[in-house]
XYZ file of C-alpha atoms in Angstrom:
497
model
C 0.000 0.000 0.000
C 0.883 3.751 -0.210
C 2.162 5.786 2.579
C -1.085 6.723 4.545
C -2.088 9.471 7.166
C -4.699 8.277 9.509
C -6.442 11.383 10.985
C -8.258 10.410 14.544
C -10.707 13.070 15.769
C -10.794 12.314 19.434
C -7.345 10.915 19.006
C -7.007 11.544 23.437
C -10.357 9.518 24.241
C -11.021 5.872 24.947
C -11.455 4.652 21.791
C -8.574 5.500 20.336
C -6.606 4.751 23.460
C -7.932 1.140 23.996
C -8.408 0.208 20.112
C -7.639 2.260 17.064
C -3.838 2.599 18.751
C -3.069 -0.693 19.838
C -4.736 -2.124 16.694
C -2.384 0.147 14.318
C 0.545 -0.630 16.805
C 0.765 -4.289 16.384
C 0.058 -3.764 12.437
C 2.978 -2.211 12.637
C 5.136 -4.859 14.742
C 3.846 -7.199 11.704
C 5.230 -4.657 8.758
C 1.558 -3.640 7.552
C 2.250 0.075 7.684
C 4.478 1.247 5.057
C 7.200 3.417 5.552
C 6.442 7.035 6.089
C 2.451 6.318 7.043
C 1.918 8.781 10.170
C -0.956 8.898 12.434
C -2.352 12.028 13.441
C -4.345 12.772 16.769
C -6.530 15.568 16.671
C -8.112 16.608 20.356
C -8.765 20.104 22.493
C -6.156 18.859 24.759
C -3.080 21.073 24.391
C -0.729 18.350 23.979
C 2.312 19.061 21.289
C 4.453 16.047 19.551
C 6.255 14.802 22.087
C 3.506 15.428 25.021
C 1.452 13.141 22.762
C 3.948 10.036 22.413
C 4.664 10.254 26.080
C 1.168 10.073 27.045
C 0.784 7.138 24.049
C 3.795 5.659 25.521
C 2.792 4.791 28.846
C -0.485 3.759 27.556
C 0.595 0.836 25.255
C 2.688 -0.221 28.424
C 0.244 -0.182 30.646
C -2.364 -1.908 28.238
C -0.149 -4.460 26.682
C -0.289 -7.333 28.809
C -3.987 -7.985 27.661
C -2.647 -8.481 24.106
C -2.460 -12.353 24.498
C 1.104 -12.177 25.838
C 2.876 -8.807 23.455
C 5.494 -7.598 24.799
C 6.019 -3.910 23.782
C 9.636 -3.975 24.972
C 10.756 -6.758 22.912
C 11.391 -4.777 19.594
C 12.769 -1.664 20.870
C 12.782 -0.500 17.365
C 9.066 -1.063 16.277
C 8.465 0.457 19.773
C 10.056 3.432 18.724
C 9.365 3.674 15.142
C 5.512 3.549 15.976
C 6.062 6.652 18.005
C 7.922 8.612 15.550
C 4.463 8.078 13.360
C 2.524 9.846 16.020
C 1.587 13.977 15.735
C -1.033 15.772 17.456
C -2.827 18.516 16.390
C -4.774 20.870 18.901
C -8.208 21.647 17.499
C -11.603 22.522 18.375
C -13.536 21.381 15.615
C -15.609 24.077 16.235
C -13.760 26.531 14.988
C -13.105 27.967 11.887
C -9.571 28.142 11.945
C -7.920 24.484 10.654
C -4.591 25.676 9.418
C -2.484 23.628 12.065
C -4.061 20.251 10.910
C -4.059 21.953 7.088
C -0.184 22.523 7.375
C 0.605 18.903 8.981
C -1.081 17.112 6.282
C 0.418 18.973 3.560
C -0.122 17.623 0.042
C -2.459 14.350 -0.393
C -0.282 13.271 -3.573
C -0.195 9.872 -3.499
C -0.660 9.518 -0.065
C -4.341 7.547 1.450
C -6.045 9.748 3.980
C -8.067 8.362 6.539
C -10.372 10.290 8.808
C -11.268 8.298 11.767
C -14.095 9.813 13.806
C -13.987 8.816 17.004
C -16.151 11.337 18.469
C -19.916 12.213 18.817
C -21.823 11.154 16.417
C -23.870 14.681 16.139
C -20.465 16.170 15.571
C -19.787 13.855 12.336
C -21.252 16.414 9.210
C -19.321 19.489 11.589
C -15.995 17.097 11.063
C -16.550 16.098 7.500
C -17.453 19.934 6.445
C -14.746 21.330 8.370
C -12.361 18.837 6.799
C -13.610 19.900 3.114
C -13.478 23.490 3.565
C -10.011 22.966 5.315
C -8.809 21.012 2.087
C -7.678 18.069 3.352
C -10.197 16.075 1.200
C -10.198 15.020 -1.979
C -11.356 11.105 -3.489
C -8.466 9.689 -1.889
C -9.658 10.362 1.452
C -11.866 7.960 3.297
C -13.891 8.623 6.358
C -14.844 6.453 8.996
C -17.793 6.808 11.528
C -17.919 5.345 14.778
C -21.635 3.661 16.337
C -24.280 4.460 16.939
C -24.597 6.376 14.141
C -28.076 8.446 15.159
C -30.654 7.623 17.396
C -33.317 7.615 15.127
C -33.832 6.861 11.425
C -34.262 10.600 11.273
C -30.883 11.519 13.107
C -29.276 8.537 10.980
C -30.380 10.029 7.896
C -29.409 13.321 9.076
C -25.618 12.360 9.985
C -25.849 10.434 6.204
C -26.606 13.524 4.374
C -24.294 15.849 6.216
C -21.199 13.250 5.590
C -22.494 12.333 2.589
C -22.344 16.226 1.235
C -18.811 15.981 1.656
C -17.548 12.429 0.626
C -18.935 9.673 -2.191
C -20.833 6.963 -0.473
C -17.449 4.666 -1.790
C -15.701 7.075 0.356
C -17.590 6.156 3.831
C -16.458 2.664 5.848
C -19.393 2.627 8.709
C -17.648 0.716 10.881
C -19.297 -2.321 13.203
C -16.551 -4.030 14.938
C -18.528 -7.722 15.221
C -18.023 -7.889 11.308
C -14.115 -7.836 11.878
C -14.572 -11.076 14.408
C -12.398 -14.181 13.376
C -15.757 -15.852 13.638
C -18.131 -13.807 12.350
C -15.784 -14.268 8.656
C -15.739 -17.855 8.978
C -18.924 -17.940 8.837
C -19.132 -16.993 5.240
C -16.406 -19.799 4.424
C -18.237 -22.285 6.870
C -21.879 -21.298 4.394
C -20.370 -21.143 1.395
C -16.981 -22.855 1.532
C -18.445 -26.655 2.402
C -21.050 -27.543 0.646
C -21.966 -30.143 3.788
C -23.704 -26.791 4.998
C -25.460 -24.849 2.571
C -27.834 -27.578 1.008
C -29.408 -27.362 4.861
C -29.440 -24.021 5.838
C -33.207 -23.655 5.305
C -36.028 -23.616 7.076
C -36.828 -27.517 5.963
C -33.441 -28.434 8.110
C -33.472 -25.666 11.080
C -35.411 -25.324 13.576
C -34.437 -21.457 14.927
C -31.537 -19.603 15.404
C -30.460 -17.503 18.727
C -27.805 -14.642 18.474
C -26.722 -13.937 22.123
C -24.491 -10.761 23.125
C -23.859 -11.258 26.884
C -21.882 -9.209 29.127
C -20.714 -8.968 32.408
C -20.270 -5.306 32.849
C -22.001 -2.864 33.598
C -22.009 0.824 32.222
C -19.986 1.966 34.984
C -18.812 5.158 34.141
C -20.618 5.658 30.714
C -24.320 5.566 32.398
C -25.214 9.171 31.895
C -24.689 8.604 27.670
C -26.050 5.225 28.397
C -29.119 6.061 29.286
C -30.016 8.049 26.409
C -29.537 4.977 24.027
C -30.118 1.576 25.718
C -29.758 -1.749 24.535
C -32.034 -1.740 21.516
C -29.954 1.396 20.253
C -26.914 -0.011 21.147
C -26.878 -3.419 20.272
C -29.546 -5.075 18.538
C -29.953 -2.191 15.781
C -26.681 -2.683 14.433
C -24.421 -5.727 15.828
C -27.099 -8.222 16.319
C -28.973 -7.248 13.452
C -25.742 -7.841 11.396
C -25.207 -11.027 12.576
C -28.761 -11.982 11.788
C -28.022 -10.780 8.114
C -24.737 -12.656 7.650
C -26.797 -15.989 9.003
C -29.515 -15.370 6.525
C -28.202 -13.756 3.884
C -28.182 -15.588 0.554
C -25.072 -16.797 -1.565
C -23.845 -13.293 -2.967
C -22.083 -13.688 -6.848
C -19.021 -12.986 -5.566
C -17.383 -12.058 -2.092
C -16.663 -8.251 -2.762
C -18.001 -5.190 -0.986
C -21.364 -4.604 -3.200
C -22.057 -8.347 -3.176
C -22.482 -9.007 0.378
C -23.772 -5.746 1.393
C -26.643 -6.492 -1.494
C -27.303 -9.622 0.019
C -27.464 -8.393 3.647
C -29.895 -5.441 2.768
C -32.388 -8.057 1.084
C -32.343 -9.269 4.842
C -33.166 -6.082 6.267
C -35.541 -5.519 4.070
C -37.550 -8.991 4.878
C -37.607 -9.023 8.498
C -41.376 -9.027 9.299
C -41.586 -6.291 10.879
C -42.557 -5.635 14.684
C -45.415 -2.786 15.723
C -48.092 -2.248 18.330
C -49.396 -6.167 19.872
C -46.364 -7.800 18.544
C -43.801 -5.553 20.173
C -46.074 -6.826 23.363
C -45.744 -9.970 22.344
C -42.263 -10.600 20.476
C -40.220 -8.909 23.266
C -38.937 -8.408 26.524
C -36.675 -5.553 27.913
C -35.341 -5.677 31.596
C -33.215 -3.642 33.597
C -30.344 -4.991 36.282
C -30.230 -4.669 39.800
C -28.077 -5.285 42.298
C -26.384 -8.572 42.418
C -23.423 -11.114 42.093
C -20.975 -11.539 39.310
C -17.564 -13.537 39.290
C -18.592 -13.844 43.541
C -18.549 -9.753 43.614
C -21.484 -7.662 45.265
C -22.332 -4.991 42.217
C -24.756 -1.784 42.215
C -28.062 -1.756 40.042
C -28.482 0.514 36.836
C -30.369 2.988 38.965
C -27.561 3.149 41.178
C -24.625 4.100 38.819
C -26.954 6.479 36.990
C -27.813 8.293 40.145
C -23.965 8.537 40.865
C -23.421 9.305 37.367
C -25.943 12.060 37.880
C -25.638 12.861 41.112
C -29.231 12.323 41.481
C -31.618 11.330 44.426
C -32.956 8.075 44.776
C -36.496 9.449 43.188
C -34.801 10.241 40.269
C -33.445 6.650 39.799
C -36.619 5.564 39.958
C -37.498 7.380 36.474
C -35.547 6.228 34.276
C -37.546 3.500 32.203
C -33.817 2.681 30.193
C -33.496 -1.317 29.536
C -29.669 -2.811 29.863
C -31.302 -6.000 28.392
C -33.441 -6.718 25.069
C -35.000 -10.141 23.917
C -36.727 -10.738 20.911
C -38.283 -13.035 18.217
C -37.878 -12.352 14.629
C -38.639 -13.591 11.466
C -36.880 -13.201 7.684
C -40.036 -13.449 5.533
C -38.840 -15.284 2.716
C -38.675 -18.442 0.854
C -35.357 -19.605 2.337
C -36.418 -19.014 5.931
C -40.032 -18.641 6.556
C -41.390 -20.240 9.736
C -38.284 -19.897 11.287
C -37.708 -17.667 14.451
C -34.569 -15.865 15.430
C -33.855 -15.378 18.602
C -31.666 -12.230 19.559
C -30.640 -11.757 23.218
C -28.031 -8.919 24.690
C -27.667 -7.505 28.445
C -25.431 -5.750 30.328
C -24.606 -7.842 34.176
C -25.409 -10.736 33.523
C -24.102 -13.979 34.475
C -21.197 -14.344 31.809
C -19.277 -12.709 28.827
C -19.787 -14.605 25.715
C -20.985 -13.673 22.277
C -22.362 -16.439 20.376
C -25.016 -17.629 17.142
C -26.323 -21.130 17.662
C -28.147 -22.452 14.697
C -30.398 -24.903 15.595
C -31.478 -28.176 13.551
C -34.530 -29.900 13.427
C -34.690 -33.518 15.044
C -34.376 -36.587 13.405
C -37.779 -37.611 12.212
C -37.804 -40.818 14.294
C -35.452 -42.612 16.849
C -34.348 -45.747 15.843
C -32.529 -46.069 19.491
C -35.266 -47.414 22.100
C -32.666 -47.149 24.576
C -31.958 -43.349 24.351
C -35.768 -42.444 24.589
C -38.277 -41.174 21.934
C -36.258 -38.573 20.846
C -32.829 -37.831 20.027
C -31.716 -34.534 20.455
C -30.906 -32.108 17.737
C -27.776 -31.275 16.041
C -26.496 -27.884 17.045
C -24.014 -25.734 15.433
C -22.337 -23.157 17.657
C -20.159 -19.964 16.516
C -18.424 -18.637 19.196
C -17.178 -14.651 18.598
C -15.934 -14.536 22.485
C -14.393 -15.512 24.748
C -12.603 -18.253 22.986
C -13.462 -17.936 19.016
C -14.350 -20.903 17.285
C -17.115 -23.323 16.152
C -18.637 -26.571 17.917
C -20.620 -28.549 16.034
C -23.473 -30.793 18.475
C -23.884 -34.356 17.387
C -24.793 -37.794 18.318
C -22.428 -40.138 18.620
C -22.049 -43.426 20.117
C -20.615 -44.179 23.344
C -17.664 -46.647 23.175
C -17.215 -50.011 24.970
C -19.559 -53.479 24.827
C -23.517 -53.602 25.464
C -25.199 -52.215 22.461
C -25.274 -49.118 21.262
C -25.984 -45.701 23.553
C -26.447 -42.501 21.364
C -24.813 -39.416 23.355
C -24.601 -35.507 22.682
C -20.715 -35.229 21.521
C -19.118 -32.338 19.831
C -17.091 -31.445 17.521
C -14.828 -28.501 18.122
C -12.531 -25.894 16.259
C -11.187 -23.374 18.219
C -9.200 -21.036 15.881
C -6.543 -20.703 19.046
C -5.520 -24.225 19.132
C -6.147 -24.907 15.734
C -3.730 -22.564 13.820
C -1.913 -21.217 17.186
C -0.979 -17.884 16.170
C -2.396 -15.143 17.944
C -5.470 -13.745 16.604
C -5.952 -10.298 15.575
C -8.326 -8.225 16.850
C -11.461 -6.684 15.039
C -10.129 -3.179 14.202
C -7.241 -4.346 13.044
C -8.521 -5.967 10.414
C -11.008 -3.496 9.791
C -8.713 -0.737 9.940
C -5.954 -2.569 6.963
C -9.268 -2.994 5.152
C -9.981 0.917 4.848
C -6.365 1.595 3.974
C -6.898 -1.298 1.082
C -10.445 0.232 0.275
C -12.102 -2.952 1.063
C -15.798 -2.073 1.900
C -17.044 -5.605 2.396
C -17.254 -5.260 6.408
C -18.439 -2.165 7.369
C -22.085 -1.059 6.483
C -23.681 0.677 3.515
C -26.118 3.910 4.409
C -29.142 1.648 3.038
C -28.362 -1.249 5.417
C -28.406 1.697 8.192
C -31.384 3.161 7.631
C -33.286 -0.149 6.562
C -31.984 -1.208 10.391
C -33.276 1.749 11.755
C -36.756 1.239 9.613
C -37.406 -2.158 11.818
C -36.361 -1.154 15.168
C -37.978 2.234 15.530
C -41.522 0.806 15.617
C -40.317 -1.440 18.214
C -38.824 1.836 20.251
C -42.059 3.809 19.895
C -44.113 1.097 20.895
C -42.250 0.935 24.360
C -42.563 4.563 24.835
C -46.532 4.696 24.135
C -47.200 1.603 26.297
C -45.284 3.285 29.274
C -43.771 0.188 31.072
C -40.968 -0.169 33.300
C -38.335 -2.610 31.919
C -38.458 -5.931 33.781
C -35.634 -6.046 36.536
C -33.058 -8.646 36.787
C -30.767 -9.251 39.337
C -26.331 -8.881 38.264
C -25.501 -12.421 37.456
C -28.615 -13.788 36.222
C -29.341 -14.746 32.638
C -31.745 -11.782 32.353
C -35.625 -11.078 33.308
C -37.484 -14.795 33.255
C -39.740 -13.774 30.468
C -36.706 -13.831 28.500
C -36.859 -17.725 29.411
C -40.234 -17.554 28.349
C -40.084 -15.840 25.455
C -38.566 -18.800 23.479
C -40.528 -21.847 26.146
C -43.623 -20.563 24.422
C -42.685 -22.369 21.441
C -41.096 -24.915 22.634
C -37.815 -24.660 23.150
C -34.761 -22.905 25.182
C -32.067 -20.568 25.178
C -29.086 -22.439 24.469
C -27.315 -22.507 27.939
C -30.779 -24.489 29.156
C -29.820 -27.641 27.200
């Protein structure tokens, strides 16, 4: 690749301290960052050149031991040649005056310039505008916006038309770290790589499918912003909803950026959608409380809001904010009617895992008296965290003498042990794919605002009916009608079996 400056608006804040910098770090320890590519921070903080490394500096340090074992010492002279990239540019975006960041930048030339916006999302068009009239784009540049992008099809539209004055819709990586998951890719090769796979993935061979998001923190610190979003906003609109679309998508011509996203928007476009008595009916929001998690007492929602806020204990009793969203849906079309998905995500609850279990249907009839009337099902299981990988559920028989015993037995790839090298994280791959242009995983403005098309009705149902979510206690597997969401029809949330 070319020599590339990566602008990061917000260069100072989490995001780029926790990520974006450790991602384009250890692309650099593997020689992915050709010579002369700098990285420019761009924050209100006052910080000059050197300021900027320092603080940098002691960050990697301090962060590096949760890089599966890196050692920033080791290679003194990565170590230093990833500062030298580093500048920082004082700005206000703001204000009119962009000269300093102007001057840096010089000449695109041949050069790929990135914008990385990690800021605000209503401060996206102001960034994108101000970068134009600054001169610092031209169709070389590429932008990339952060989540949530809007809170609203409205505001989502909005932010797309004030970025989109500025830069071709080629031009704009919406960025969704899931879709950079180890696991998440392989699950195009698993589809449409083996062709044991795709001949079944129908609704004549599964059953349902559940897409679970679990976590085991809470918001801590970022309750005040939290609370104007939720889980619905924050999850389910865009990472669950893209996993959904990668399960159900159908076999694109080729695997290129306008070939997937195609197929994914035909999903988006043929989820029944959810309004009024189904909303009642088709889902379940809940709140934490106070609880238990890894053996530790933690506060309730209400709690670290009202110390976010400040506020009195009547004023934790407003908020009507749910930290947990369950919900049926269905792709109406020919490939997958009947079939229900699932999609679960919470904030305290009993573990940290990410996962999409597709579910088969049952053998037709046991042929094993011994076992019982019914086998169970084959399960395939996609893990995206902790441990990536895929098990695949079958029934085997147990060895040794006395005829034969079906048992549950799986099958297992963990990417880890498989091919042993350490795997990269999401935004590195997704940030070497907007230096090479690649569009495939990050999300196209239609696929936004089609996402925001199904979920809104769901939102404004929940405001005009006026209930409280449904409290859960830290450490649980969420609010009970959760459980009884999917027991309705028969069946269970996967860590039931």
């Amino acid at each position: 690749m070319d020599p590339a400056d990566i602008v990061v608006f917000g260069g100072t804040g989490d995001l780029a301290m926790r990520k974006l910098l450790p991602s384009l770090y250890l692309r650099d320890r593997d020689d992915q960052l050709a010579a002369g590519t700098r990285i420019v921070a761009v924050s209100r903080s006052g910080l000059d050149d050197a300021g900027y490394r320092d603080k940098v500096d002691a960050e990697l340090r301090a962060t590096a031991p949760r890089w599966a074992g890196v050692d920033v010492c080791a290679d003194d002279a990565v170590h230093q040649r990833f500062l030298g990239r580093l500048h920082h540019v004082t700005l206000d975006v703001a204000d009119d005056d962009w000269s300093a960041l102007a001057d840096l930048l010089g000449p695109q030339d041949r050069r790929i310039r990135v914008l990385y916006l990690a800021s605000a999302p209503q401060l996206f068009g102001r960034i994108c505008v101000g970068s134009a009239a600054a001169g610092i784009v031209d169709d070389r540049t590429r932008v990339v916006l952060e989540k949530p992008l809007g809170h609203d099809l409205a505001s989502a539209r909005a932010i797309n038309d004030e970025v989109g004055s500025v830069f071709a819709e080629e031009q704009i990586f919406r960025i969704d770290h899931y879709l950079g998951k180890e696991t998440v890719q392989n699950l195009l090769v698993l589809r449409f790589g083996n062709s044991l796979f795709e001949p079944l993935w129908n609704a004549g061979q599964i059953d349902h499918v559940q897409i679970t998001v679990s976590e085991s923190i809470g918001v801590g610190n970022r309750a005040d912003y939290y609370d104007g979003s939720g889980a619905l906003r924050d999850m389910v609109q865009n990472h669950l909803l893209q996993l959904l679309c990668l399960v159900a998508m159908e076999p694109p011509a080729r695997i290129d950026g306008e070939g997937v996203r195609d197929e994914k928007l035909k999903v988006l476009q043929s989820l029944r959608p959810l309004d009024g008595p189904d909303v009642v009916r088709d889902t379940v929001r809940g709140q934490y409380t106070e609880g238990l998690v890894d053996g530790a007492a933690v506060p309730g929602y209400a709690t670290e809001l009202a110390e976010s806020r400040a506020g009195t204990a009547r004023e934790r009793e407003r908020s009507t904010t749910e930290t947990f969203v369950a919900l049926r849906a269905e792709v109406a079309n020919w490939r997958w009617a009947g079939v229900p998905f699932y999609l679960r995500t919470g904030k305290r609850l009993g573990t940290h895992a990410s996962e999409i279990v597709v579910q088969f249907k049952p053998v037709p009839h046991s042929i094993f008296p011994a076992f019982g009337e019914e086998l169970p099902a084959n399960r395939l299981v996609l893990r995206l965290q902790p441990d990536e990988g895929v098990r695949l559920h079958m029934t085997a028989k147990q060895p040794g003498p006395g005829g034969i015993r079906p048992i549950p037995a799986p099958l297992d790839l963990s990417f880890a042990r498989t091919f042993g090298d350490r795997l990269p994280d999401a935004y590195e791959r997704l940030l070497m794919d907007v230096l090479r242009g690649n569009p495939t995983l990050f999300m196209r403005r239609d696929e936004i605002e089609a996402a925001w098309t199904w979920a809104e009705p769901i939102l404004r149902t929940w405001e005009a009916t006026g209930q409280h979510p449904r409290p859960y206690a830290a450490g649980s597997n969420g609010p009970a009608s959760a459980t009884a969401l999917v027991e309705r029809d028969g069946r269970a949330w996967h860590e039931d079996y």
